[in-house]
Amino acid sequence: MLGVCYYPEHWPESWWAEDARRMRALGLTYVRIAEFAWSRIEPEAGVFDWDWLDRAVATLGAAGLKIVMCTPTATPPKWLVDAHPEILPVDPETGRVRGFGSRRHTDFSSSLWFDAAMRISEAVAARYGDNPHVIGWQTDNELCCHDTALSASPAARDGFRAWLRTQYADIAALNTAWGNVFWSMEYRDFDRIELPVGAVTETSPAHRMAWRRYASDAVVRFHTEMVAIIRAHSPGRWVTHNFIPMPETGVDNHALAAPLDFASYDNYPLGRADLALAKAPAADLRPWMRTGHPDMQGILFDQTRGLTGRPFWVMEQQPGPVNWARHNPRPAPGMVRLWSWEAFAHGAAVVSYFRWRQVPFAQEQMHAGLLRPDSSEAEAWPEIAQLAGELAGLELPEPGRAPVAMIVDIEAQWLSDIERQGAGYDYNAIVAQWYGAVRGLGLDVDFVAPGADLSDYALVLAPALAMPGSDVVARLRDTPALVVIGPRSGAKTRDVTIPDGLAPGPLRALLPLRVLAVETLRGDCAGEIRRDCDAYGSLGWRESIEAGDCTVLATYEDGTPALLRNGRVHYLATLTDDAFLAAMLTDLCGEAGIAVTPVTDGLRLRRRGDLTFAINYGDEPVLAPAPDGAVFVIGGRTVGARDLAVWR
Amino acid sequence: MLGVCYYPEHWPESWWAEDARRMRALGLTYVRIAEFAWSRIEPEAGVFDWDWLDRAVATLGAAGLKIVMCTPTATPPKWLVDAHPEILPVDPETGRVRGFGSRRHTDFSSSLWFDAAMRISEAVAARYGDNPHVIGWQTDNELCCHDTALSASPAARDGFRAWLRTQYADIAALNTAWGNVFWSMEYRDFDRIELPVGAVTETSPAHRMAWRRYASDAVVRFHTEMVAIIRAHSPGRWVTHNFIPMPETGVDNHALAAPLDFASYDNYPLGRADLALAKAPAADLRPWMRTGHPDMQGILFDQTRGLTGRPFWVMEQQPGPVNWARHNPRPAPGMVRLWSWEAFAHGAAVVSYFRWRQVPFAQEQMHAGLLRPDSSEAEAWPEIAQLAGELAGLELPEPGRAPVAMIVDIEAQWLSDIERQGAGYDYNAIVAQWYGAVRGLGLDVDFVAPGADLSDYALVLAPALAMPGSDVVARLRDTPALVVIGPRSGAKTRDVTIPDGLAPGPLRALLPLRVLAVETLRGDCAGEIRRDCDAYGSLGWRESIEAGDCTVLATYEDGTPALLRNGRVHYLATLTDDAFLAAMLTDLCGEAGIAVTPVTDGLRLRRRGDLTFAINYGDEPVLAPAPDGAVFVIGGRTVGARDLAVWR
Amino acid sequence: MLGVCYYPEHWPESWWAEDARRMRALGLTYVRIAEFAWSRIEPEAGVFDWDWLDRAVATLGAAGLKIVMCTPTATPPKWLVDAHPEILPVDPETGRVRGFGSRRHTDFSSSLWFDAAMRISEAVAARYGDNPHVIGWQTDNELCCHDTALSASPAARDGFRAWLRTQYADIAALNTAWGNVFWSMEYRDFDRIELPVGAVTETSPAHRMAWRRYASDAVVRFHTEMVAIIRAHSPGRWVTHNFIPMPETGVDNHALAAPLDFASYDNYPLGRADLALAKAPAADLRPWMRTGHPDMQGILFDQTRGLTGRPFWVMEQQPGPVNWARHNPRPAPGMVRLWSWEAFAHGAAVVSYFRWRQVPFAQEQMHAGLLRPDSSEAEAWPEIAQLAGELAGLELPEPGRAPVAMIVDIEAQWLSDIERQGAGYDYNAIVAQWYGAVRGLGLDVDFVAPGADLSDYALVLAPALAMPGSDVVARLRDTPALVVIGPRSGAKTRDVTIPDGLAPGPLRALLPLRVLAVETLRGDCAGEIRRDCDAYGSLGWRESIEAGDCTVLATYEDGTPALLRNGRVHYLATLTDDAFLAAMLTDLCGEAGIAVTPVTDGLRLRRRGDLTFAINYGDEPVLAPAPDGAVFVIGGRTVGARDLAVWR
């Protein structure tokens, strides 16, 4: 099913009905509205103007569209800021207030802001909660976008102090847990603790980790309360949130998604490729500058699906050039349809485009829509028309479980920021590299949280489990799958200290080895990892291992252990090049009974129920790796450039 | 005629007479004084000490020098800052006050500062307005140098609010014009509007454009009032201002120059080359590191002349190494004379050197003068002596009109800063590229403001007319010239919105085409533009065009239009490489009846009246492209390295 | 002799005795304690808890260890900051307070801080001054680490004003000395002078130089008072300080060391190599990433020894990977022993390791110790055991005088920061280059302060004597040595002005030449320096010289003088490439009767008394350049990779 994002307040009311008619004619089912409309809903404190929105809902609904209603809390109006400047956040890097003039100018720690946000949410929910055209809700918009999870405001400092009191109860316990004796950093009282910002040199990693947890909890608390308010007023409707890329929220995304019916994602392949490959040579960017990188959408579709385990929405899909990357190319012909199909292949229930009509004013006036500002059809229009037709002719089965699970661990990501140790160590890059290696074998991946049930997988990968709890250790012990655990796992206790008995700490129950030392190297000064007769690159992060009872499967250039195994569980003690990962995973899939289909260049495979999708990001046709006798429901055995084939 | 900048307050009074005598002996006519002397003129608030300056004026005048007197407002003394710290500006990037200790520590929005500046200006003007030795005036010094046009002070905020009230009258009009509904950015009152700084993410382009206009207006108001004060007290004297490079003022330079008799420019070729080529490979910098780049002086001579259309002054000419670039080479032998001649070729009335004697103290002690600190003659001395002799033997005719006009548009420059869209898009770089292409054909160029009369040109180039008003459209319609308008023209309305009916907005009267989409690409990921059988680079900014009734003269690699023509007017829809510009312009000159003389490497041509100048920046002799029978008045047919020839 | 840094407060008291026993068993003699223990010594203002430290001292002493006691002033506790937030420093770049949460959060200008620091120092000195186990004292820890010499606090501003009054007595003298007339920067009163920070553009170099001197004086005053307090309470004990690399203190290191018995240095070869070579290609870093660069330890050993002229300590020696560089490799096998031996070769009395046991918590948990957190022996352990045995078998003679003296000049370093002129000019890099050139000839070097006696040297090198006083001129006149003075010498008076009669100012008594002009070039746009028939690179900084009565020994590409000589004194007017330095120095050594032994790659030589050390940083064995008949006391004629040989 398809949808679109619409802002009736941006257009003359006389246009609404015709817009709605054209939406339906194009084959769209859903329309999302009102996410930034606070200043029109409540132009002055306590003075509400519902009339225009009532009429917009009625007009869209009358046309047969199902409405996704939003809480408008991403853009509080100026009168609120003027009345309560304390709601503004403070930049932790500079100490400067982040002011009005764009969006997200609010501090999750501010109780004034919390109350104001819940009040407007309740007003909207009460007004439209049982409106028959309203099918579901989106909370806020892209929570934590623009690095807004962390603030260094007085409210944040006070909130952090209160939160620490709940976590540690007495100050001596905190001092001990954090090791504050180290540099005479001991506190006498929770009310004397500062935020870990603006110090002369680096602050304690325990201090910074606690701050991250506090900030994440504040966002989750804010969001959970908002969901509860919506549910109280809108029985029978679902609630979702449109996530930015999960690694960028700065928040425990699983906790954020917990109260939702399903998660949504805002998919902007070209902006992401431009930024992710900003320092890559032209030869690496050019093939993907108008398509996006073949793995960068799938990984986020899979992560979004993994947040709830249920089919997700793409709430915003780029339909043309955007305005916010350093360079903003046009999508290659066919890509808007192809990205949409790729989302469905990865388990999307709905793909919704951002936005209906390019708006000729303000910050995003160079962001394409389905229509140009003059209401003419923009480039993506025929692709969506084609897609709508294709979807009408094909019932999509429920997405199933993948053979491979990857455990993503927000605290490993935070540790990667907090304790750099090696400048090239980047948790998210490691997850992306491992994901790419699995996808290169033609396999589907499920992303799961650290405590998730692993009993139905054949292969479980944990690129880094920095501070494993007893739950994940138990899950890894109990799964019948082969398991690969990456370096820096079990490296820390919950309070960011080295575990008793050294790393991998509680994982020693599975892997009776010890990490004796860690070295980090510059990216261009790699060492080797040797496996059978082959040598590969050992990169960046290298641990010296005492093997204990483990079997050594690969070694460093000096013969010491680099990959070890105990039972079904492997420990990879170093970051490696792609070739090593591919070789290791190919063997493990063989042992686990997972059939691999290596793919190259722009081709990616993905199954949904009994359907197999072959997505070709490349600019040359490729042969679909379909079995003899495959029944093609879309396309055929030769998959065109920027096209797809689907078979049973 | 030649001049020099002199600071009598830096030297013992006993030296003044001998200095003046040597100036005259060298052949200098003008001496500029007093621009930084406020603390000596008014050592305490209201306590003036004119005696020393009276004596300096008398001594210099008695030697036969003509004095250019200055208002000393670039360096207000500490007592003023102590009494009124509110005059200090605030850095928009950091929010930090920009304090005392160097120069330009003032805020154009501060009424305290405005009053103080006009008071000292009036005092100086009253004292010397009718002094017979004072021939003219320089206002202030290098207005807006060090990025001082913009300030984020409370005074700037208040001034901006008041200015907006004058522009929009009622707040609803402003909200509509700016599209503030977009992110609930609507204001209820002018007094609630913030400066567009310090927001969470980007602010509205309309908001930022308004701020630029306000800041420009504030500088213009300051300057215009100062000129009026001088004129009131100094009948019969001219008034000028020494501009920094116009693209760096942040101000509408035509408006700034409007009250002046003529404009002046401070010419520092080596510092500019070092900074402009800072990231260029050594092979690109090395040939010009001791000469400056052959096009970088001419473009600013031409822009300076274009501000008033009258002969300009070089008020400060580098005579040796300077102190402020990252690297500060010595000029190659001959260059000080050659830069001076080049200025005269481009229409200079006077070239004045900065400075008489290298000062052994303070910030610029490593900046060369005509004399060393010990009063010995520095390297440039004999070159200037030679030049003075040559000038004495040659009457320079009035500069005439060039065959080619280039329209420069400050608002296009601001748009380039405000709405990046493509990181490689740089208005000033585009103007420089187009200028270089024309100069490479051996042609002279006039720079004109958007509303200027174009009736006497054969070729008119508008690299970008971002927000064309009806005046420029009429001028382009009425000119008999061939016209080339570059991409991003007509892209916006005055309030930085996309025009009704799409770009190029009002230019559609001349070019009945529509810009359907814009894409921006990384510099190393270019596309193609094809013309006849040749392919060239299409770079950075690429517009998709609906051709309407226009003729397509060149296409992109996919065959869609990239260069179009309607009548005499062309629209180039993309940035291109140099080769495309050269080919296109060569053809247009042929059609327009302009004879071209392609030049290479370091040779540049320029006409002044009936004289043709060949300026050789290169380190090898070249043959002057003089016609048979040319009469050489300086040099001959072979132009030496770093030398020139002039013929009739 | 060997030692170790120990933090009893980090470990259970029950471990102390066993730790002490193992220290002794390993062959360690000294243990340094208490440097960061303030919050345990004085948990609340005025409430002291000495018991635990008394017991720690007794336990360590009872095991036979000699204790180095510290003043804990690098880490003031939170209660002090809470009571007196005025002690926090302010970042000069940002204006932001540098807060609590790490270390060194104090302002040397704060009298509150000064008093608090002296009070705790006196308390510790009084408690342990005559303790029989305490053999000596370390003041504070790594003074000025983390760029803490400069602060822009109100206290610093007030202190600077008071200091200026003592320097200049009346404000007119200051205005004249600094040349404040230049931009109307004249002050009417010392109490109106600002810190030279946050101005619109660069402030006066005299202003900045004065600020550096003030800040240095403040640190020296703080340290000198602390040493006096210790001496008053601890008769018969020595006092030292553990310096960071001298070029990074921002302080006159000779003045800082003046009250000490000897200086100490904290030696971290791998972190230094990673940072120093951060922008170098992999081929330059890789050979040294696990050894450190062969010259980067020796130069600091020699500089440390030069601070007092007496044998120094390495107070902290890296024993494994550290945590604070961008990349933190493991030392190559053998390097911990080799670095230690190298220190002894350069005149160390003691090498002490940082730290006994890797601490599992807080900022440095990834910093290796001699033990791992689980008390197992870490990698360096056997190397230290071997070293202890070797030391026991060899009596080290007193270090003698080197044949070559290099004059290091903190004010030349400050000038290099304050007046950039050429972006590639870096005083410390020049000193390192000249040092490397001498060391490459197999020679020992003594670093001396500008006023030091030079009568016993054969060759004296002064890479830059920016503002030479009469003392150094007299020393250079009186020495029988050959002398080479580098460019930018005599460039300035004490108040950072160009000397009367031009540079080299007072050095003209030795070198009757004049510096007519200076040019600076980009590093990749070098010129030439020609000597005999050979051409070398003339880099970055190039002075035009009037030779006067000097003999010209080398010229630029245009034939003008680049190296000149008068009597025994040479003036090198340009920075050069390494090859030129090697050729020039080889000739000079020949003339001076100094035998050279050119070494390549990783081999370095160093004499101590009658012993010669050959230190091999390389990964291949090399032949020791020992004379026939040499008696090897360690190793033999073939020096293994990362090994050494010592002979008589």
PDB file of C-alpha atoms in Angstrom, chain A residues 559-621:
ATOM      1  CA  GLY A 559      51.074 -16.788  15.241  1.00  0.00           C
ATOM      2  CA  THR A 560      49.010 -15.729  18.234  1.00  0.00           C
ATOM      3  CA  PRO A 561      45.249 -16.381  18.197  1.00  0.00           C
ATOM      4  CA  ALA A 562      42.932 -14.098  16.265  1.00  0.00           C
ATOM      5  CA  LEU A 563      39.832 -16.303  15.742  1.00  0.00           C
ATOM      6  CA  LEU A 564      38.873 -18.881  18.344  1.00  0.00           C
ATOM      7  CA  ARG A 565      36.061 -21.316  18.859  1.00  0.00           C
ATOM      8  CA  ASN A 566      34.498 -23.085  21.760  1.00  0.00           C
ATOM      9  CA  GLY A 567      31.564 -25.354  20.926  1.00  0.00           C
ATOM     10  CA  ARG A 568      29.335 -23.398  18.560  1.00  0.00           C
ATOM     11  CA  VAL A 569      30.659 -20.046  19.630  1.00  0.00           C
ATOM     12  CA  HIS A 570      33.427 -18.128  17.873  1.00  0.00           C
ATOM     13  CA  TYR A 571      35.388 -15.135  19.039  1.00  0.00           C
ATOM     14  CA  LEU A 572      36.965 -12.905  16.425  1.00  0.00           C
ATOM     15  CA  ALA A 573      39.587 -10.864  18.219  1.00  0.00           C
ATOM     16  CA  THR A 574      40.204  -8.243  15.552  1.00  0.00           C
ATOM     17  CA  LEU A 575      38.490  -6.153  12.961  1.00  0.00           C
ATOM     18  CA  THR A 576      39.239  -7.540   9.525  1.00  0.00           C
ATOM     19  CA  ASP A 577      38.915  -6.758   5.873  1.00  0.00           C
ATOM     20  CA  ASP A 578      35.827  -7.743   3.899  1.00  0.00           C
ATOM     21  CA  ALA A 579      37.496 -10.767   2.332  1.00  0.00           C
ATOM     22  CA  PHE A 580      38.103 -12.401   5.693  1.00  0.00           C
ATOM     23  CA  LEU A 581      34.503 -11.909   6.751  1.00  0.00           C
ATOM     24  CA  ALA A 582      33.257 -13.398   3.481  1.00  0.00           C
ATOM     25  CA  ALA A 583      35.487 -16.440   3.788  1.00  0.00           C
ATOM     26  CA  MET A 584      34.643 -17.037   7.444  1.00  0.00           C
ATOM     27  CA  LEU A 585      30.908 -16.616   6.922  1.00  0.00           C
ATOM     28  CA  THR A 586      30.852 -18.843   3.849  1.00  0.00           C
ATOM     29  CA  ASP A 587      32.324 -21.678   5.880  1.00  0.00           C
ATOM     30  CA  LEU A 588      29.982 -21.088   8.778  1.00  0.00           C
ATOM     31  CA  CYS A 589      26.949 -21.058   6.495  1.00  0.00           C
ATOM     32  CA  GLY A 590      28.113 -24.350   5.078  1.00  0.00           C
ATOM     33  CA  GLU A 591      28.308 -25.827   8.542  1.00  0.00           C
ATOM     34  CA  ALA A 592      24.974 -24.288   9.555  1.00  0.00           C
ATOM     35  CA  GLY A 593      23.215 -25.571   6.460  1.00  0.00           C
ATOM     36  CA  ILE A 594      22.441 -22.143   5.080  1.00  0.00           C
ATOM     37  CA  ALA A 595      22.578 -22.023   1.287  1.00  0.00           C
ATOM     38  CA  VAL A 596      24.438 -18.955   0.076  1.00  0.00           C
ATOM     39  CA  THR A 597      24.026 -17.138  -3.233  1.00  0.00           C
ATOM     40  CA  PRO A 598      26.952 -14.772  -3.601  1.00  0.00           C
ATOM     41  CA  VAL A 599      25.932 -11.572  -5.340  1.00  0.00           C
ATOM     42  CA  THR A 600      28.079  -8.866  -6.757  1.00  0.00           C
ATOM     43  CA  ASP A 601      27.919  -5.175  -7.523  1.00  0.00           C
ATOM     44  CA  GLY A 602      24.423  -3.822  -7.423  1.00  0.00           C
ATOM     45  CA  LEU A 603      22.363  -6.991  -7.078  1.00  0.00           C
ATOM     46  CA  ARG A 604      20.718  -7.845  -3.775  1.00  0.00           C
ATOM     47  CA  LEU A 605      18.323 -10.662  -2.850  1.00  0.00           C
ATOM     48  CA  ARG A 606      15.585 -10.696  -0.268  1.00  0.00           C
ATOM     49  CA  ARG A 607      12.778 -13.135   0.524  1.00  0.00           C
ATOM     50  CA  ARG A 608       9.293 -12.341   1.768  1.00  0.00           C
ATOM     51  CA  GLY A 609       7.202 -15.424   2.438  1.00  0.00           C
ATOM     52  CA  ASP A 610       7.418 -17.532  -0.673  1.00  0.00           C
ATOM     53  CA  LEU A 611       8.560 -14.660  -2.846  1.00  0.00           C
ATOM     54  CA  THR A 612      12.178 -13.959  -3.720  1.00  0.00           C
ATOM     55  CA  PHE A 613      13.103 -10.458  -4.795  1.00  0.00           C
ATOM     56  CA  ALA A 614      16.156  -9.641  -6.899  1.00  0.00           C
ATOM     57  CA  ILE A 615      16.881  -5.908  -6.712  1.00  0.00           C
ATOM     58  CA  ASN A 616      19.328  -4.552  -9.260  1.00  0.00           C
ATOM     59  CA  TYR A 617      20.922  -1.253  -8.243  1.00  0.00           C
ATOM     60  CA  GLY A 618      23.384  -1.522 -11.123  1.00  0.00           C
ATOM     61  CA  ASP A 619      23.298   0.142 -14.501  1.00  0.00           C
ATOM     62  CA  GLU A 620      23.613  -3.121 -16.410  1.00  0.00           C
ATOM     63  CA  PRO A 621      21.120  -5.977 -16.630  1.00  0.00           C
TER      64      PRO A 621
END
